[in-house]
PDB file of N, CA and C in Angstrom:
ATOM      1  N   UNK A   1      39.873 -17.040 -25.156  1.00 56.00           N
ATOM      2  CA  UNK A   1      41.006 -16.664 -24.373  1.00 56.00           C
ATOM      3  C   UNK A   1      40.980 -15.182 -24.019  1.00 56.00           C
ATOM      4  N   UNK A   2      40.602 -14.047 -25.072  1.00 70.00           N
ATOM      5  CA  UNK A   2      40.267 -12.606 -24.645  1.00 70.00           C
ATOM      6  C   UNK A   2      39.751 -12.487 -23.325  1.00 70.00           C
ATOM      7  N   UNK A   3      38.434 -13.149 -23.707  1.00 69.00           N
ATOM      8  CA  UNK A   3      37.054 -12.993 -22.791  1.00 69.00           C
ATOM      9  C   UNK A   3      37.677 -13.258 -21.431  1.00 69.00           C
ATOM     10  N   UNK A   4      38.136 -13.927 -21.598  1.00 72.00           N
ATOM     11  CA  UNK A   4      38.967 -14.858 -19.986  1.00 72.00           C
ATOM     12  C   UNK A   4      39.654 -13.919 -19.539  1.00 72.00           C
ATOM     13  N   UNK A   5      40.419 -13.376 -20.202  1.00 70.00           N
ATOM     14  CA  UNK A   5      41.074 -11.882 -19.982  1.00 70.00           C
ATOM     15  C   UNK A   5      40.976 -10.788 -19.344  1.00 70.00           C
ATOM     16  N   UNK A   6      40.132 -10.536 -19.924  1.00 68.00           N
ATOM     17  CA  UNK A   6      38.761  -9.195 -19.889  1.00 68.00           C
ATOM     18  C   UNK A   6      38.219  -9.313 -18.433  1.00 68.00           C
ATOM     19  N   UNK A   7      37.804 -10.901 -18.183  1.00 64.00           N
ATOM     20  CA  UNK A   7      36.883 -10.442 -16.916  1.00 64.00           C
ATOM     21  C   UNK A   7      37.885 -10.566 -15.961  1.00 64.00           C
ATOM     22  N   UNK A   8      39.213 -11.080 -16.284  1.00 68.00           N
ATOM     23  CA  UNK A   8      40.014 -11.113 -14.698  1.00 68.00           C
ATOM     24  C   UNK A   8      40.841 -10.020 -14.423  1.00 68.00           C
ATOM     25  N   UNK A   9      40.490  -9.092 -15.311  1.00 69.00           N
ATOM     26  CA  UNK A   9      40.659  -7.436 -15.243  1.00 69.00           C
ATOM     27  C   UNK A   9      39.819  -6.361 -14.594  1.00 69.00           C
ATOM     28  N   UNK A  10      38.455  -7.013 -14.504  1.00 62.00           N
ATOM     29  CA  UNK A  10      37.567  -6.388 -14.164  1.00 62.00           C
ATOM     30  C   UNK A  10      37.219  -6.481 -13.074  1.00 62.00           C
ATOM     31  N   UNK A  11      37.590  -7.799 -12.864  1.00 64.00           N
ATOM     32  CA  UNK A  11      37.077  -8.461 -11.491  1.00 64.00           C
ATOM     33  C   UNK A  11      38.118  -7.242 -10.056  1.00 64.00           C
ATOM     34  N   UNK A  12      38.961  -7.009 -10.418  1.00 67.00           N
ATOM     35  CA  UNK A  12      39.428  -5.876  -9.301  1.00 67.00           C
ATOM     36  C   UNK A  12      38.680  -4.908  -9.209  1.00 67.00           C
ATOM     37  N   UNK A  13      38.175  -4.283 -10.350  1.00 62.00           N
ATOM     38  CA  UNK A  13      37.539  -3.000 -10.570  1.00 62.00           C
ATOM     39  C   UNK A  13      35.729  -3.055 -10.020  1.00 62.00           C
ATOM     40  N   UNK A  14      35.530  -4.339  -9.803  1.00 60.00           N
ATOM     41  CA  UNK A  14      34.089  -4.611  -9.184  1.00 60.00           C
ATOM     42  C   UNK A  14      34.479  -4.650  -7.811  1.00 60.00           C
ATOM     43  N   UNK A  15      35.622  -4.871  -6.978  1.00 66.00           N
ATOM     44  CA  UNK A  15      35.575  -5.337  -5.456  1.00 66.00           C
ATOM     45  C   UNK A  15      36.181  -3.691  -5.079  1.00 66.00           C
ATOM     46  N   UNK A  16      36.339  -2.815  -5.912  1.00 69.00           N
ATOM     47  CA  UNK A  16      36.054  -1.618  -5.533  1.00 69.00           C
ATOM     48  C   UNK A  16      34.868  -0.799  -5.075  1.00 69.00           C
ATOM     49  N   UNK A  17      33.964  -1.094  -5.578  1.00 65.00           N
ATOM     50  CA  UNK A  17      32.513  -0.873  -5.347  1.00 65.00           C
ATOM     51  C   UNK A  17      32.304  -1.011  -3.619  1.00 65.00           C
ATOM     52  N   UNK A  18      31.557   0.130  -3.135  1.00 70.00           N
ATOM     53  CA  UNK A  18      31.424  -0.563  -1.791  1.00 70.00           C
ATOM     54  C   UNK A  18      29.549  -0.890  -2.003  1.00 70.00           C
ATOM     55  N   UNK A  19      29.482  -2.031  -1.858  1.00 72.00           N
ATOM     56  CA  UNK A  19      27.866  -2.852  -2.588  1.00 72.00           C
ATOM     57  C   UNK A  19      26.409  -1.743  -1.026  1.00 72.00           C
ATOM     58  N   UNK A  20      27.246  -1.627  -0.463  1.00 79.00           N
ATOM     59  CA  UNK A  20      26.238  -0.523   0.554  1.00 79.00           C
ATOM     60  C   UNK A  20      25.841   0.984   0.157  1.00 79.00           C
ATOM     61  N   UNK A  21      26.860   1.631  -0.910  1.00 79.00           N
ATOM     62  CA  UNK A  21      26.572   2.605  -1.391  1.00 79.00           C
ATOM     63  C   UNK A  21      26.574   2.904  -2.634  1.00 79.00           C
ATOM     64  N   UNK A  22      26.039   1.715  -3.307  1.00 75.00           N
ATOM     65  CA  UNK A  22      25.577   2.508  -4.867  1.00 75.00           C
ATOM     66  C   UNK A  22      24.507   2.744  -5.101  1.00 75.00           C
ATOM     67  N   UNK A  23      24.256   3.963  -5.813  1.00 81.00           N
ATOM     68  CA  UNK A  23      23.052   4.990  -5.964  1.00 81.00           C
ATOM     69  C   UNK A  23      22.942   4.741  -7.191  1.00 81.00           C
ATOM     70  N   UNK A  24      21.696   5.474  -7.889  1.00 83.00           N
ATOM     71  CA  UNK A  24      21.491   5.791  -9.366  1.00 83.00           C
ATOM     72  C   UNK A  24      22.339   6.964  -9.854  1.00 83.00           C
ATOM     73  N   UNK A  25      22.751   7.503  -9.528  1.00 87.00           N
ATOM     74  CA  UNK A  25      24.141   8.693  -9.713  1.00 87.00           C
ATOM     75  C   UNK A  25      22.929   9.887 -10.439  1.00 87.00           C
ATOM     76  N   UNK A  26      24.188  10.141 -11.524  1.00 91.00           N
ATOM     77  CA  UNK A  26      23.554  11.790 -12.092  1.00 91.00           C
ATOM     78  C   UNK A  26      23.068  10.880 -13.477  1.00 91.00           C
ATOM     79  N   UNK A  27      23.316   9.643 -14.078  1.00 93.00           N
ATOM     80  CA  UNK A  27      22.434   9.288 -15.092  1.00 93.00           C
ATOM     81  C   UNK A  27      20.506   8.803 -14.469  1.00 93.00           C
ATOM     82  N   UNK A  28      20.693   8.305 -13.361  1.00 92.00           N
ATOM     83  CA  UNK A  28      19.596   7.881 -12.841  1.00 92.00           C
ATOM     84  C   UNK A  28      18.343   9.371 -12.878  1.00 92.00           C
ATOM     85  N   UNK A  29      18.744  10.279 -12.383  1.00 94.00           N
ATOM     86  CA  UNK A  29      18.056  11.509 -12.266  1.00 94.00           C
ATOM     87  C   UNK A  29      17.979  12.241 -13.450  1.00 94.00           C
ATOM     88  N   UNK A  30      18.726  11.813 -14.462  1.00 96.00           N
ATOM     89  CA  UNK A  30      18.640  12.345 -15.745  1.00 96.00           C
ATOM     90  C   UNK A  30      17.282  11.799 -16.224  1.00 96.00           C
ATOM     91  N   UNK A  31      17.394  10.516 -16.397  1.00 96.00           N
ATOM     92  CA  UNK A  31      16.565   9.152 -16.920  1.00 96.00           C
ATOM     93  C   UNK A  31      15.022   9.919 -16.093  1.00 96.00           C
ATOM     94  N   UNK A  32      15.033  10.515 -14.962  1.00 96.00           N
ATOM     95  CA  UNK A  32      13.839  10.669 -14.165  1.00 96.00           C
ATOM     96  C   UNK A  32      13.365  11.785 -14.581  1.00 96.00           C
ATOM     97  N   UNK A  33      13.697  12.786 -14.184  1.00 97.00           N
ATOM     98  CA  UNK A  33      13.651  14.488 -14.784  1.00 97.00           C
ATOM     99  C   UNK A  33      13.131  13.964 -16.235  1.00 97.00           C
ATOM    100  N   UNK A  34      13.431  13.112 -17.121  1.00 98.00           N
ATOM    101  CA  UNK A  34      13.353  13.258 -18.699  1.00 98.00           C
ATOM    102  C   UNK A  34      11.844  12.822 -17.976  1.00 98.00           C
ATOM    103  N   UNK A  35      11.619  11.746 -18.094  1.00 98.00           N
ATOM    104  CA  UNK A  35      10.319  10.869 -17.709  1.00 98.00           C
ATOM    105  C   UNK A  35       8.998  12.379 -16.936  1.00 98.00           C
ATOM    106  N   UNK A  36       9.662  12.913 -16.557  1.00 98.00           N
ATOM    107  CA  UNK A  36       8.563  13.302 -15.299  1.00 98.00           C
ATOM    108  C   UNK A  36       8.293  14.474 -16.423  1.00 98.00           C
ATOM    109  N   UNK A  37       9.486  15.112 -17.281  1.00 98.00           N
ATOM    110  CA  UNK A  37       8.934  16.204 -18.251  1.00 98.00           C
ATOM    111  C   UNK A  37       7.705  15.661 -19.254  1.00 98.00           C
ATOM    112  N   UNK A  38       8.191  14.791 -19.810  1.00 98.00           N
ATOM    113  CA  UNK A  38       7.280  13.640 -20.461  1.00 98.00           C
ATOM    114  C   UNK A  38       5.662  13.598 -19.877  1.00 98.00           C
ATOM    115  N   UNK A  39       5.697  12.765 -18.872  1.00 98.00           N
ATOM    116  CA  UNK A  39       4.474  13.097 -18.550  1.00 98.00           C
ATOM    117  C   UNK A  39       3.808  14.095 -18.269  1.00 98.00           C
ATOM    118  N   UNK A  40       4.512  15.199 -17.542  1.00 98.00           N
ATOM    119  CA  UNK A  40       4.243  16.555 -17.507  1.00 98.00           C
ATOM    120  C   UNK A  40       3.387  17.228 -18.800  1.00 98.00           C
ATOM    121  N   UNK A  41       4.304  16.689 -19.985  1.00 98.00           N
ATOM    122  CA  UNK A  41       3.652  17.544 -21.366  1.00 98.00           C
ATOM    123  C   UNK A  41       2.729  16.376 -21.923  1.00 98.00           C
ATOM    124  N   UNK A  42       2.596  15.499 -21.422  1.00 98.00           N
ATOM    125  CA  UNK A  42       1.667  14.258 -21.744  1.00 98.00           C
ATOM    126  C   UNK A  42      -0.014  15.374 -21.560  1.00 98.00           C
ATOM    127  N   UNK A  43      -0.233  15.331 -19.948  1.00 97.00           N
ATOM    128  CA  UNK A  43      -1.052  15.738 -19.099  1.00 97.00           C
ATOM    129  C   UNK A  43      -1.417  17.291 -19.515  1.00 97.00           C
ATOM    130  N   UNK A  44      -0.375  17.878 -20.126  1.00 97.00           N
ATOM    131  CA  UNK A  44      -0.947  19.382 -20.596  1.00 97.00           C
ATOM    132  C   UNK A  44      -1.501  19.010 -21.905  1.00 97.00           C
ATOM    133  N   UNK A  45      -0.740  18.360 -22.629  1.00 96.00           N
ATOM    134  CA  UNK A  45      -1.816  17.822 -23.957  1.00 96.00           C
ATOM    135  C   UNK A  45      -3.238  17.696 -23.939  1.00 96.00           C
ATOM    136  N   UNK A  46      -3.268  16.341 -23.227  1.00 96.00           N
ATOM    137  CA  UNK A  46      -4.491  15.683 -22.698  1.00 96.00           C
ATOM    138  C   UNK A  46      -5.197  17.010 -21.870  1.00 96.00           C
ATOM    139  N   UNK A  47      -5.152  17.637 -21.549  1.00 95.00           N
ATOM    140  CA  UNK A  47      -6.015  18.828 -20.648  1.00 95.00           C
ATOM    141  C   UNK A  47      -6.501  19.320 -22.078  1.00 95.00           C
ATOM    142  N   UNK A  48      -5.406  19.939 -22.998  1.00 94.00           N
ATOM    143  CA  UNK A  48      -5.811  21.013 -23.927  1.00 94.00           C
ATOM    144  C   UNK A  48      -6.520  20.120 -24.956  1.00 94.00           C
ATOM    145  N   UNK A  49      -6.686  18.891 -25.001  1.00 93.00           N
ATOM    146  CA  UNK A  49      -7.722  18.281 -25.856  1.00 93.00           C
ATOM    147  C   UNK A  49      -9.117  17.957 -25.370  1.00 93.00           C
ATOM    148  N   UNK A  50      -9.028  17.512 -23.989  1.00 92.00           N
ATOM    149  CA  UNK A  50     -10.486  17.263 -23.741  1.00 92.00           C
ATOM    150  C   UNK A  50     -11.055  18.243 -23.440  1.00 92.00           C
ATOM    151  N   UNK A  51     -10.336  19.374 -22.992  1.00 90.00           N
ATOM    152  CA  UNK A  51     -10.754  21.376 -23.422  1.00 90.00           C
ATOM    153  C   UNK A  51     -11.911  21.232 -24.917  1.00 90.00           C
ATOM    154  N   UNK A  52     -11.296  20.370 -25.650  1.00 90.00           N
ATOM    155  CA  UNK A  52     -12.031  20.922 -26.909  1.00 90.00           C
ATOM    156  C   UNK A  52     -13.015  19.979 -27.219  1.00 90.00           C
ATOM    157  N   UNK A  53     -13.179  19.308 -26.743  1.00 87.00           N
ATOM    158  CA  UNK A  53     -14.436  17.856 -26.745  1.00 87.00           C
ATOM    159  C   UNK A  53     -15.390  18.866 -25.880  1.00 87.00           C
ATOM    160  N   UNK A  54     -16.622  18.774 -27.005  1.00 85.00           N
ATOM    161  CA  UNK A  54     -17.932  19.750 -26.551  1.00 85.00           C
ATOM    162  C   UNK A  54     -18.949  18.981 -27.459  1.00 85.00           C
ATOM    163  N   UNK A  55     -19.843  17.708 -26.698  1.00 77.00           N
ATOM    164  CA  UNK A  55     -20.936  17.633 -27.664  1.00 77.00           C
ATOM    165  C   UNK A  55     -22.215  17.863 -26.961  1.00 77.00           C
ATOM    166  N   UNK A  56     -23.019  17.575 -27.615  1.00 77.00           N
ATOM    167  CA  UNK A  56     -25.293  17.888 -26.978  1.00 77.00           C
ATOM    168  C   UNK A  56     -24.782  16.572 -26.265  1.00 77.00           C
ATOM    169  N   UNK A  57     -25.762  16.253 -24.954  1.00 78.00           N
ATOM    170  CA  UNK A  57     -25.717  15.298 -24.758  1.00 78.00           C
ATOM    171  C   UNK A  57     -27.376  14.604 -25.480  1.00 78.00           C
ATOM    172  N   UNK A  58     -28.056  15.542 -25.865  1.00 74.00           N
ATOM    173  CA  UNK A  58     -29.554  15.808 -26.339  1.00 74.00           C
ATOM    174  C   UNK A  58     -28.902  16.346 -27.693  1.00 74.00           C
ATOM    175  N   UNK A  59     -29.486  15.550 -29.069  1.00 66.00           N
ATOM    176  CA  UNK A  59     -29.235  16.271 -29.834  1.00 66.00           C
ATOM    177  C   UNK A  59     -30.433  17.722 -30.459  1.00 66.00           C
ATOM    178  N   UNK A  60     -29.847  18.368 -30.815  1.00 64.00           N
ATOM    179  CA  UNK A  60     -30.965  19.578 -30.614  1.00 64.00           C
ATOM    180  C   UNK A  60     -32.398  19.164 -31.687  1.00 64.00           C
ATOM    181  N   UNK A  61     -33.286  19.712 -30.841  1.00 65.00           N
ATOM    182  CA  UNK A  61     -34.511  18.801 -31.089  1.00 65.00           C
ATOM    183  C   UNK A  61     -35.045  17.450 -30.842  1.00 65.00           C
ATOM    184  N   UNK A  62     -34.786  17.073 -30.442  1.00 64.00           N
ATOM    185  CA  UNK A  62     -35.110  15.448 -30.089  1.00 64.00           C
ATOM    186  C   UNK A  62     -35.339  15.192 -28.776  1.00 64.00           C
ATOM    187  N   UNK A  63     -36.042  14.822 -28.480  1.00 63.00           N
ATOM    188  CA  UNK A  63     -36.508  14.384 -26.626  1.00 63.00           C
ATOM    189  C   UNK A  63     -36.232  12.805 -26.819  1.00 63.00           C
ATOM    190  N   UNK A  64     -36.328  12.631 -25.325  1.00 59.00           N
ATOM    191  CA  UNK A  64     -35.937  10.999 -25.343  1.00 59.00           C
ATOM    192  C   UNK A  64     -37.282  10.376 -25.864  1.00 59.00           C
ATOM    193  N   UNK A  65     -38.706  10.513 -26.104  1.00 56.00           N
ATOM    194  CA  UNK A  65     -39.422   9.781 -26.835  1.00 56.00           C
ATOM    195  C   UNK A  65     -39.264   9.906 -28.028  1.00 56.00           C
ATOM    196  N   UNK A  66     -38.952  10.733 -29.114  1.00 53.00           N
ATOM    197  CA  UNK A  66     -38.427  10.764 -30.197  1.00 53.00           C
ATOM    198  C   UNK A  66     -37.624   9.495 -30.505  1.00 53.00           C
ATOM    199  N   UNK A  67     -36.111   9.385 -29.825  1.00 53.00           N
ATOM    200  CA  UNK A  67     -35.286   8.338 -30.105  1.00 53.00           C
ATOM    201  C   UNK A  67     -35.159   6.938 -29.420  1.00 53.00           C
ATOM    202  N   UNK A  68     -36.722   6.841 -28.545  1.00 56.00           N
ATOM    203  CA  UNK A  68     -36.789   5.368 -28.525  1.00 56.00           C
ATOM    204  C   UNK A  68     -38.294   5.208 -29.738  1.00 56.00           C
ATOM    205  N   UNK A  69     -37.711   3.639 -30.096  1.00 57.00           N
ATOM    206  CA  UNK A  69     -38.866   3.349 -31.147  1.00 57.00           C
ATOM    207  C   UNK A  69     -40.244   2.971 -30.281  1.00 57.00           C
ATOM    208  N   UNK A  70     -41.447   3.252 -30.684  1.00 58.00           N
ATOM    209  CA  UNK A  70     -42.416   2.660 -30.504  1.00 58.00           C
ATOM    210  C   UNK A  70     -43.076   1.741 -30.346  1.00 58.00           C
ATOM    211  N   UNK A  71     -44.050   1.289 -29.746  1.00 59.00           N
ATOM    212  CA  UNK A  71     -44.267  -0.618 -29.585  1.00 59.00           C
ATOM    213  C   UNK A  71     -45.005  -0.800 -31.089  1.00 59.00           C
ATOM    214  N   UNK A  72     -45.820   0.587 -32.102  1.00 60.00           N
ATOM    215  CA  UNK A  72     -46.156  -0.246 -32.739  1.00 60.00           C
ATOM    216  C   UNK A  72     -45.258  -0.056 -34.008  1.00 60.00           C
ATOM    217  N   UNK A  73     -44.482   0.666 -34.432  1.00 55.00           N
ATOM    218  CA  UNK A  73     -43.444   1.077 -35.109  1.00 55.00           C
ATOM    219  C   UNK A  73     -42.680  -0.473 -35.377  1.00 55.00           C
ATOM    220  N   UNK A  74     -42.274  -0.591 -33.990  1.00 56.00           N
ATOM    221  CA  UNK A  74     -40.874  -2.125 -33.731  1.00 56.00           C
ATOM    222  C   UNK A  74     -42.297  -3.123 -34.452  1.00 56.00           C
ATOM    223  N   UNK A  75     -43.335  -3.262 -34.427  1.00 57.00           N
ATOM    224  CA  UNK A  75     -44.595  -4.296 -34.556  1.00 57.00           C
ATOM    225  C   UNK A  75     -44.677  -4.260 -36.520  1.00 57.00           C
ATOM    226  N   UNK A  76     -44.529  -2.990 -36.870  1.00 57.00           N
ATOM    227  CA  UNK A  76     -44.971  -2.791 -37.852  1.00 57.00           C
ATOM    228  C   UNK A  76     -43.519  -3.415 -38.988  1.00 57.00           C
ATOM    229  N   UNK A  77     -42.292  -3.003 -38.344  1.00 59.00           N
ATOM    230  CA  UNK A  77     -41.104  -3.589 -39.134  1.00 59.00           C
ATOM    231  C   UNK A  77     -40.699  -4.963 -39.107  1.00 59.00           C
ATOM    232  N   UNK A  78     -41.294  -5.521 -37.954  1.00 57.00           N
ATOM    233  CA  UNK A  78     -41.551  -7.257 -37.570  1.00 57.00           C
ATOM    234  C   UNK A  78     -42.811  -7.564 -38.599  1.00 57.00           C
ATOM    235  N   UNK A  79     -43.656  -7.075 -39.162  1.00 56.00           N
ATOM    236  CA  UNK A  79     -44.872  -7.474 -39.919  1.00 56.00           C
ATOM    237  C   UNK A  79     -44.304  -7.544 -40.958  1.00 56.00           C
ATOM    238  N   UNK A  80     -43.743  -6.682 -41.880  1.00 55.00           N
ATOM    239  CA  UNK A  80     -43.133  -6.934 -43.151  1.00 55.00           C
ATOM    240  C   UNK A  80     -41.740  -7.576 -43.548  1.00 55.00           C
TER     241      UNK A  80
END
């Protein structure tokens, strides 16, 4: 019986609305501004970390025949 109440109270307060001009107001742009800072300090993070990612792509000393195996090497660990 409340509930029944409640909405035939409300129901005036909705045909106030004109349905052609509702916007996201000043919470909508709040909600956005937060988001866009967010990613903002997301993207400066992520910059100042892959800043610090530095490896050999060659580790020092090693040529690429070094770190592939040999035909008779791979032959010799298949024998035993």
């Amino acid at each position: 019986m409340y509930a029944t109440q409640a909405v035939t109270q409300l129901v005036p307060l909705a045909k106030e609305l004109d349905e052609n001009k509702v916007t996201p107001g000043v919470l909508g742009f709040i909600v956005f501004a937060v988001m866009a800072c967010a990613v903002w300090l997301l993207m400066k993070s992520m910059n100042r970390h892959m800043g610090k990612v530095d490896f050999p792509e060659n580790p020092a000393g090693e040529t690429e025949t070094e770190t592939k195996p040999t035909a008779s090497s791979v032959g010799e660990r298949q024998a035993t």
